[in-house]
CSV table of C-alpha atoms in Angstrom, one decimal:
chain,number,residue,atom,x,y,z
M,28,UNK,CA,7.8,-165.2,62.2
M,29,UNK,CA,5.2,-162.6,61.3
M,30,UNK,CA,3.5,-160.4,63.4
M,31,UNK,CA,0.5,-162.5,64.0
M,32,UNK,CA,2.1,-164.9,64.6
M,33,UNK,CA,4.7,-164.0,66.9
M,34,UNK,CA,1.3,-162.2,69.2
M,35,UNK,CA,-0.2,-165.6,68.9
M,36,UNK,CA,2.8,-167.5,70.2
M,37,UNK,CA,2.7,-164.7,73.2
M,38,UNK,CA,-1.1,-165.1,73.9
M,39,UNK,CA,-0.8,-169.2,74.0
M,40,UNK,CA,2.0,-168.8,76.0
M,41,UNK,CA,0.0,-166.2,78.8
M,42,UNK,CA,-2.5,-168.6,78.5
M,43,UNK,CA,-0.2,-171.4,79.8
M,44,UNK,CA,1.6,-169.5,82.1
M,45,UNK,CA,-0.5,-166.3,83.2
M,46,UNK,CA,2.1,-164.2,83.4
M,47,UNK,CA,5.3,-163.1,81.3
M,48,UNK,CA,7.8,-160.9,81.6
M,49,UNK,CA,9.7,-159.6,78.6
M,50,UNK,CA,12.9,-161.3,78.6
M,51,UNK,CA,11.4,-164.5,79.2
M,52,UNK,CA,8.9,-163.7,75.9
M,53,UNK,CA,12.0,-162.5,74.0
M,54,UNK,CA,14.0,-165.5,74.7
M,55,UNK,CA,11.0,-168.0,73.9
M,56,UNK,CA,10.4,-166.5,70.8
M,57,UNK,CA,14.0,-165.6,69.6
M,58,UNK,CA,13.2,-162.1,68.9
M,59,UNK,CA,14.7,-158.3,70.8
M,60,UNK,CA,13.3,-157.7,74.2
M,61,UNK,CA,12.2,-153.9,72.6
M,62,UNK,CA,10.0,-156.3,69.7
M,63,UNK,CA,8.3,-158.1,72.9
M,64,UNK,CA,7.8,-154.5,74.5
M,65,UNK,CA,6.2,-153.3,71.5
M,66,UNK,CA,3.8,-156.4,71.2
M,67,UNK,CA,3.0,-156.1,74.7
M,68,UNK,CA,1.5,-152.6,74.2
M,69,UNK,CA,-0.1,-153.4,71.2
M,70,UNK,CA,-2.2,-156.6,72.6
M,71,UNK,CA,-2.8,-154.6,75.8
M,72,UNK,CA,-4.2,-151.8,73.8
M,73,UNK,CA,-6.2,-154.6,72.2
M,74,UNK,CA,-7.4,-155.9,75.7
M,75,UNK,CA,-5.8,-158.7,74.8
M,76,UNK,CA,-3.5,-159.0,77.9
M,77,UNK,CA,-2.7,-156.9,80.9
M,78,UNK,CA,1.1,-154.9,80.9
M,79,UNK,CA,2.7,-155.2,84.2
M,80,UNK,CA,5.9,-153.8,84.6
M,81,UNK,CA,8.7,-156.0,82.8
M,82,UNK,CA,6.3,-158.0,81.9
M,83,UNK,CA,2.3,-159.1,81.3
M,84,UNK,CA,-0.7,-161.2,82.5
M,85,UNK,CA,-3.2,-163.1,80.8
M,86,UNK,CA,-6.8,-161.5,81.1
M,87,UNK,CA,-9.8,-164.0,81.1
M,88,UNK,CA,-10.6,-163.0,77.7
M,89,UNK,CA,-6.9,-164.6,76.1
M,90,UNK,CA,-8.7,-167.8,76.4
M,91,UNK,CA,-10.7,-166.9,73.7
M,92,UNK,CA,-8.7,-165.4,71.8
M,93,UNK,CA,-10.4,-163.7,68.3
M,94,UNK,CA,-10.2,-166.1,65.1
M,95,UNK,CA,-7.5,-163.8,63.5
M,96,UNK,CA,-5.1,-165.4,66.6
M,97,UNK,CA,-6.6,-169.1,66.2
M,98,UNK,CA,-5.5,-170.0,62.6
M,99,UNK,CA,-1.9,-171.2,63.4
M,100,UNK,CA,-3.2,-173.2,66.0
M,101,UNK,CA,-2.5,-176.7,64.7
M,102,UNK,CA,-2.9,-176.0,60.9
M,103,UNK,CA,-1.6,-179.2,59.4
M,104,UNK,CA,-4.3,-181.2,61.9
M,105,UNK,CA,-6.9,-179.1,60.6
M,106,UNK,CA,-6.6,-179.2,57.1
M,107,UNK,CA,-6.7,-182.9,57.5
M,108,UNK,CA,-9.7,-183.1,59.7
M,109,UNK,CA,-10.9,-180.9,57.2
M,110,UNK,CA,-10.3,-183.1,54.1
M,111,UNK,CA,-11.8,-185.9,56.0
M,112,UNK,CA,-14.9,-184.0,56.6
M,113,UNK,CA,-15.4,-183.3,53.6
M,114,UNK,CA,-15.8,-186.5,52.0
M,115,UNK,CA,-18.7,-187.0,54.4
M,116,UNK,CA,-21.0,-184.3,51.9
M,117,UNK,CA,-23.3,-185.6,49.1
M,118,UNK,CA,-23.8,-183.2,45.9
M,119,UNK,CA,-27.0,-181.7,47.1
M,120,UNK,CA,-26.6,-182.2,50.8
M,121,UNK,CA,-27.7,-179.1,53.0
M,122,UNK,CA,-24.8,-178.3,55.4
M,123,UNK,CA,-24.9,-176.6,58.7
M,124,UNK,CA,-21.9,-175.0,59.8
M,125,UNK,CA,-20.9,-172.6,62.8
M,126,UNK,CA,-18.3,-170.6,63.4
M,127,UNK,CA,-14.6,-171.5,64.0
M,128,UNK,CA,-11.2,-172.6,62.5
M,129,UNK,CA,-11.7,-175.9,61.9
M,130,UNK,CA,-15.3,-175.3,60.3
M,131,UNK,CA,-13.7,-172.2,58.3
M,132,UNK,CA,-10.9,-174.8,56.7
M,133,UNK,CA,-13.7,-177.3,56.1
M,134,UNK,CA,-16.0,-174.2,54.4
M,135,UNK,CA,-13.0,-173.9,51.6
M,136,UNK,CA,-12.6,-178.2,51.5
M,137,UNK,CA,-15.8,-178.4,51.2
M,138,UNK,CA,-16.0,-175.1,48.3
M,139,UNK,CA,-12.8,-176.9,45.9
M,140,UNK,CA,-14.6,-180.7,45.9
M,141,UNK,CA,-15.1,-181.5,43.0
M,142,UNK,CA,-17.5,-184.2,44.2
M,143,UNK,CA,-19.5,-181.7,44.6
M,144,UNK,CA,-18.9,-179.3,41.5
M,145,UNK,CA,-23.0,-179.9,40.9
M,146,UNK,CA,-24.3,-177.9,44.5
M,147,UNK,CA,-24.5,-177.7,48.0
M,148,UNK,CA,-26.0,-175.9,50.4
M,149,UNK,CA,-25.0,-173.7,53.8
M,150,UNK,CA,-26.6,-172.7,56.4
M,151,UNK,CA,-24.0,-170.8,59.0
M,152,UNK,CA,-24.4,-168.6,61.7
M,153,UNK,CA,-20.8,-167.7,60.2
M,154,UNK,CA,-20.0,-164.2,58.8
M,155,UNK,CA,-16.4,-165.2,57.6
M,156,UNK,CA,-17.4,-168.9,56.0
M,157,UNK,CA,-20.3,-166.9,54.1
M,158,UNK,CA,-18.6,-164.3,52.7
M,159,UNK,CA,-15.5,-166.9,51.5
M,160,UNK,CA,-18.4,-169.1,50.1
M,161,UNK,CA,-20.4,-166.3,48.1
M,162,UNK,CA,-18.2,-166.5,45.7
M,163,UNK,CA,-18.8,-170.1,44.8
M,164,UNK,CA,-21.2,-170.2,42.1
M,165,UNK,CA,-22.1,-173.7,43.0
M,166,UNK,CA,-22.6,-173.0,45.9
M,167,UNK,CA,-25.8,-171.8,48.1
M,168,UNK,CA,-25.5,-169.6,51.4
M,169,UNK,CA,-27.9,-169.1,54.0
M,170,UNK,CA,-26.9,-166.5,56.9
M,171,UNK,CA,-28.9,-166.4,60.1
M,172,UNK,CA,-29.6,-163.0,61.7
M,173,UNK,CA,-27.9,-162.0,64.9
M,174,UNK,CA,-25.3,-160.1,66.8
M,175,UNK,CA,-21.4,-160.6,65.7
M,176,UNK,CA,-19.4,-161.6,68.3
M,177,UNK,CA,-15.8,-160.4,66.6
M,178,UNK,CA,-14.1,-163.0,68.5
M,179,UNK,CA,-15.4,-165.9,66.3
M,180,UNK,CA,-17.3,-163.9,63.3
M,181,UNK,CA,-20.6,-166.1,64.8
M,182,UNK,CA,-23.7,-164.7,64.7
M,183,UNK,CA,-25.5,-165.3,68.4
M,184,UNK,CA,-29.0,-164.3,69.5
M,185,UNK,CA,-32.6,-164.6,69.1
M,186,UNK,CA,-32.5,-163.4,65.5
M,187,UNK,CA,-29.9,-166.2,64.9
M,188,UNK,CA,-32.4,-168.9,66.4
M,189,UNK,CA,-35.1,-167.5,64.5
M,190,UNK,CA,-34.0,-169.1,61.1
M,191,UNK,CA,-32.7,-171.9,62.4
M,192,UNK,CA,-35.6,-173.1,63.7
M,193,UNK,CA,-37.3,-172.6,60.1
M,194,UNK,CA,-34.7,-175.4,58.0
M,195,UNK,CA,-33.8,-178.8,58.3
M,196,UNK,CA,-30.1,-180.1,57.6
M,197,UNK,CA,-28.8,-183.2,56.1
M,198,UNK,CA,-25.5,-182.7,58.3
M,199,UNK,CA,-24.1,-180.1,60.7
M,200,UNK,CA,-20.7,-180.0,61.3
M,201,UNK,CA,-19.8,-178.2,65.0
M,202,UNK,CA,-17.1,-177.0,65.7
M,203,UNK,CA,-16.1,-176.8,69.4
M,204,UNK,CA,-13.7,-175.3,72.0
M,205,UNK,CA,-13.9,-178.4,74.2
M,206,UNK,CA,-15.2,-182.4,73.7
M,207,UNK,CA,-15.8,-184.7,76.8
M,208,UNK,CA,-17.3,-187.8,77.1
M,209,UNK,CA,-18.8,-187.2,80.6
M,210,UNK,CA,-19.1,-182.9,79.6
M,211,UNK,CA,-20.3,-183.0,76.1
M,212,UNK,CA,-19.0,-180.1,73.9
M,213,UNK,CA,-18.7,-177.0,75.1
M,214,UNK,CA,-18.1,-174.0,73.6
M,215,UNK,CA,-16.2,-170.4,75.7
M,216,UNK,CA,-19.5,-168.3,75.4
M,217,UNK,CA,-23.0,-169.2,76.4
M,218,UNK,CA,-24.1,-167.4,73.2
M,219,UNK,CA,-22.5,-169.4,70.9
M,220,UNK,CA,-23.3,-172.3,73.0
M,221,UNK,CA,-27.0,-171.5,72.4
M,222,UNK,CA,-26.7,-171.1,68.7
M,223,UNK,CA,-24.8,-173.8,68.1
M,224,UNK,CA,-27.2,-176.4,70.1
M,225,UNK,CA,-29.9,-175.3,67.8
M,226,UNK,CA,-28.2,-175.5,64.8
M,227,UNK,CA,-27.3,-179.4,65.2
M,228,UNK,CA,-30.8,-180.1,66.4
M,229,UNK,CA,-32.0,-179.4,63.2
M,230,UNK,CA,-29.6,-182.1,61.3
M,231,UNK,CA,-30.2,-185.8,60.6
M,232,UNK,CA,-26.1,-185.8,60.8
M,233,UNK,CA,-24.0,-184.1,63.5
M,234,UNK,CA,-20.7,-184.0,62.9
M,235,UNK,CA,-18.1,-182.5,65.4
M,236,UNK,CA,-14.5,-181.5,64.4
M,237,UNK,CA,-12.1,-181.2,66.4
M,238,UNK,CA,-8.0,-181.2,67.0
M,239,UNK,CA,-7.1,-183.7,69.6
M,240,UNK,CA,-6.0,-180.9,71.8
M,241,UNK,CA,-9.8,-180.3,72.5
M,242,UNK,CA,-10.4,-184.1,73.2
M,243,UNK,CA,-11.1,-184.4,77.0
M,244,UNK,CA,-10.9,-180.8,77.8
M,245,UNK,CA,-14.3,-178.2,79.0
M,246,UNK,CA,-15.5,-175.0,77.9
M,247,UNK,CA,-17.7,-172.4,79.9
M,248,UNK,CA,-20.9,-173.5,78.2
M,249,UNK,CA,-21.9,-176.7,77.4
M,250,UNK,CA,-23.5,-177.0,73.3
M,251,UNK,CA,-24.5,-180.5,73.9
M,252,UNK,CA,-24.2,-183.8,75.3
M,253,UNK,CA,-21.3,-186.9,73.6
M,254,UNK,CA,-25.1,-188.7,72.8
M,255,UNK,CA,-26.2,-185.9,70.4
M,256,UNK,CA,-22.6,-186.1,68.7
M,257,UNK,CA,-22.5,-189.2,65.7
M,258,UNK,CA,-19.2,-188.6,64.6
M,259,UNK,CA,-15.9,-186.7,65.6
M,260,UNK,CA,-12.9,-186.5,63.2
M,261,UNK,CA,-10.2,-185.3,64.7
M,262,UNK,CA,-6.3,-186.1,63.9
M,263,UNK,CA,-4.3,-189.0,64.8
M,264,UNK,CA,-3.0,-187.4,68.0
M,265,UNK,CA,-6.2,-188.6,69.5
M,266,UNK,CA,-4.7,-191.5,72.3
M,267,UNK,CA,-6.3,-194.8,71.9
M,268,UNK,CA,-7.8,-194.8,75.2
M,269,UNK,CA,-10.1,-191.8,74.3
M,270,UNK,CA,-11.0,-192.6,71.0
M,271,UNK,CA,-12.6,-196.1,72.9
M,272,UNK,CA,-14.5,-194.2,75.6
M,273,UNK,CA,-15.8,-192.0,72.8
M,274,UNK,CA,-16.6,-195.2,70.7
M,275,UNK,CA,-18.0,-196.9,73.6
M,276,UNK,CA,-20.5,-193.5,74.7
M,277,UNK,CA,-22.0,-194.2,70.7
M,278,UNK,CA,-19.4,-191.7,68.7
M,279,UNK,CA,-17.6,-193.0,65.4
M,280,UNK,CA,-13.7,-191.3,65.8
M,281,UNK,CA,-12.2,-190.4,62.5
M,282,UNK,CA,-8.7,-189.5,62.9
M,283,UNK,CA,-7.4,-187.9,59.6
């Protein structure tokens, strides 16, 4: 297990517990208690958790934990929803993206299609999915304006809305911390949430993608309500009962 990995395992597991002491953190992960010591100090130096003696608590802030922390979180689910996303873009399309794990694995589907070799265009309030996709030849980028938040690479703010409000999309695919058929989507910062709201109100298409894990959960701020969503692929983890209240609120379920 590397290093990121093994810090990610520890913040999911503060996150589920709240607090953790070393032993129980060495023995979960299979790893010396002085290698759970050392993580400890590190993440805490990194605000990412709280040292207590023999042990740790979660801060508020573990629940959003930066991207670097997110991308083990159910990869193989991803890359499918991903995949499946993907074949939802038209050569020529113009695609909205924000930030996140899921929309970052679609960015590089999306990039190797080779329905698409021809061109495609993004608009993302992304700083990480922009600078993978600048690359691509075939590709055009748009970057709104705005301040980074480091935990998502997103770009929030007035500057962001600014050129948002001046394009239209063919599709925009949201990615989301939470999806609810009473809540909406939701997203862990009201910044974000702001951005992110705009950015699907400029597409003829929203698409939202999302692990099943976020499926019937709530975020901080709400992006939007289930009505302004037309389509969620997810992963077959999704139980049947909530793919048919999301089917029954108006949303087509894809479960890659």
């Amino acid at each position: 297990m590397s290093r990121y990995d093994r810090w990610n395992a520890i913040l999911e597991l503060l996150a589920q517990e709240g607090r953790l002491s070393v032993e129980e953190a060495a023995q979960a992960l299979d790893v010396s208690a002085a290698t759970i010591r050392r993580d400890f100090d590190q993440l805490s130096l990194q605000q990412m958790l709280m040292r207590t003696r023999g042990g740790a608590v979660a801060q508020s802030v573990s629940y959003d934990l930066p991207l670097r922390y997110k991308t083990a979180r159910h990869a193989d689910a991803k890359h499918r929803i991903a995949a499946a996303a993907a074949s939802l873009v038209s050569a020529g399309a113009v695609v909205g993206m924000n930030g996140g794990t899921t929309t970052s694995e679609l960015a590089r589907a999306l990039a190797t299609s080779t329905a698409l070799e021809s061109g495609f265009t993004v608009v993302t309030n992304a700083l990480n999915i922009a600078a993978e996709l600048t690359v691509r030849r075939h590709v055009k980028i748009v970057v709104t304006g705005g301040v980074a938040r480091p935990q998502s690479y997103e770009l929030i703010g007035p500057l962001a809305s600014g050129v948002l409000e001046q394009v239209t999309l063919d599709v925009a695919f949201l990615g989301v911390d939470a999806i609810d058929v009473e809540l909406g989507a939701s997203a862990h910062h009201e910044g974000e949430a702001s951005v992110n709201h705009l950015l699907i109100s400029r597409a003829q298409q929203v698409v939202a993608v999302a692990d099943s894990s976020k499926v019937g959960g709530r975020a901080f701020s709400r992006i939007c309500a289930i009505g302004e969503i037309d389509t969620l692929v997810t992963d077959d983890g999704l139980p049947d009962d909530q793919a048919a209240r999301l089917t029954d609120a108006g949303v087509k379920v894809v479960r890659a």
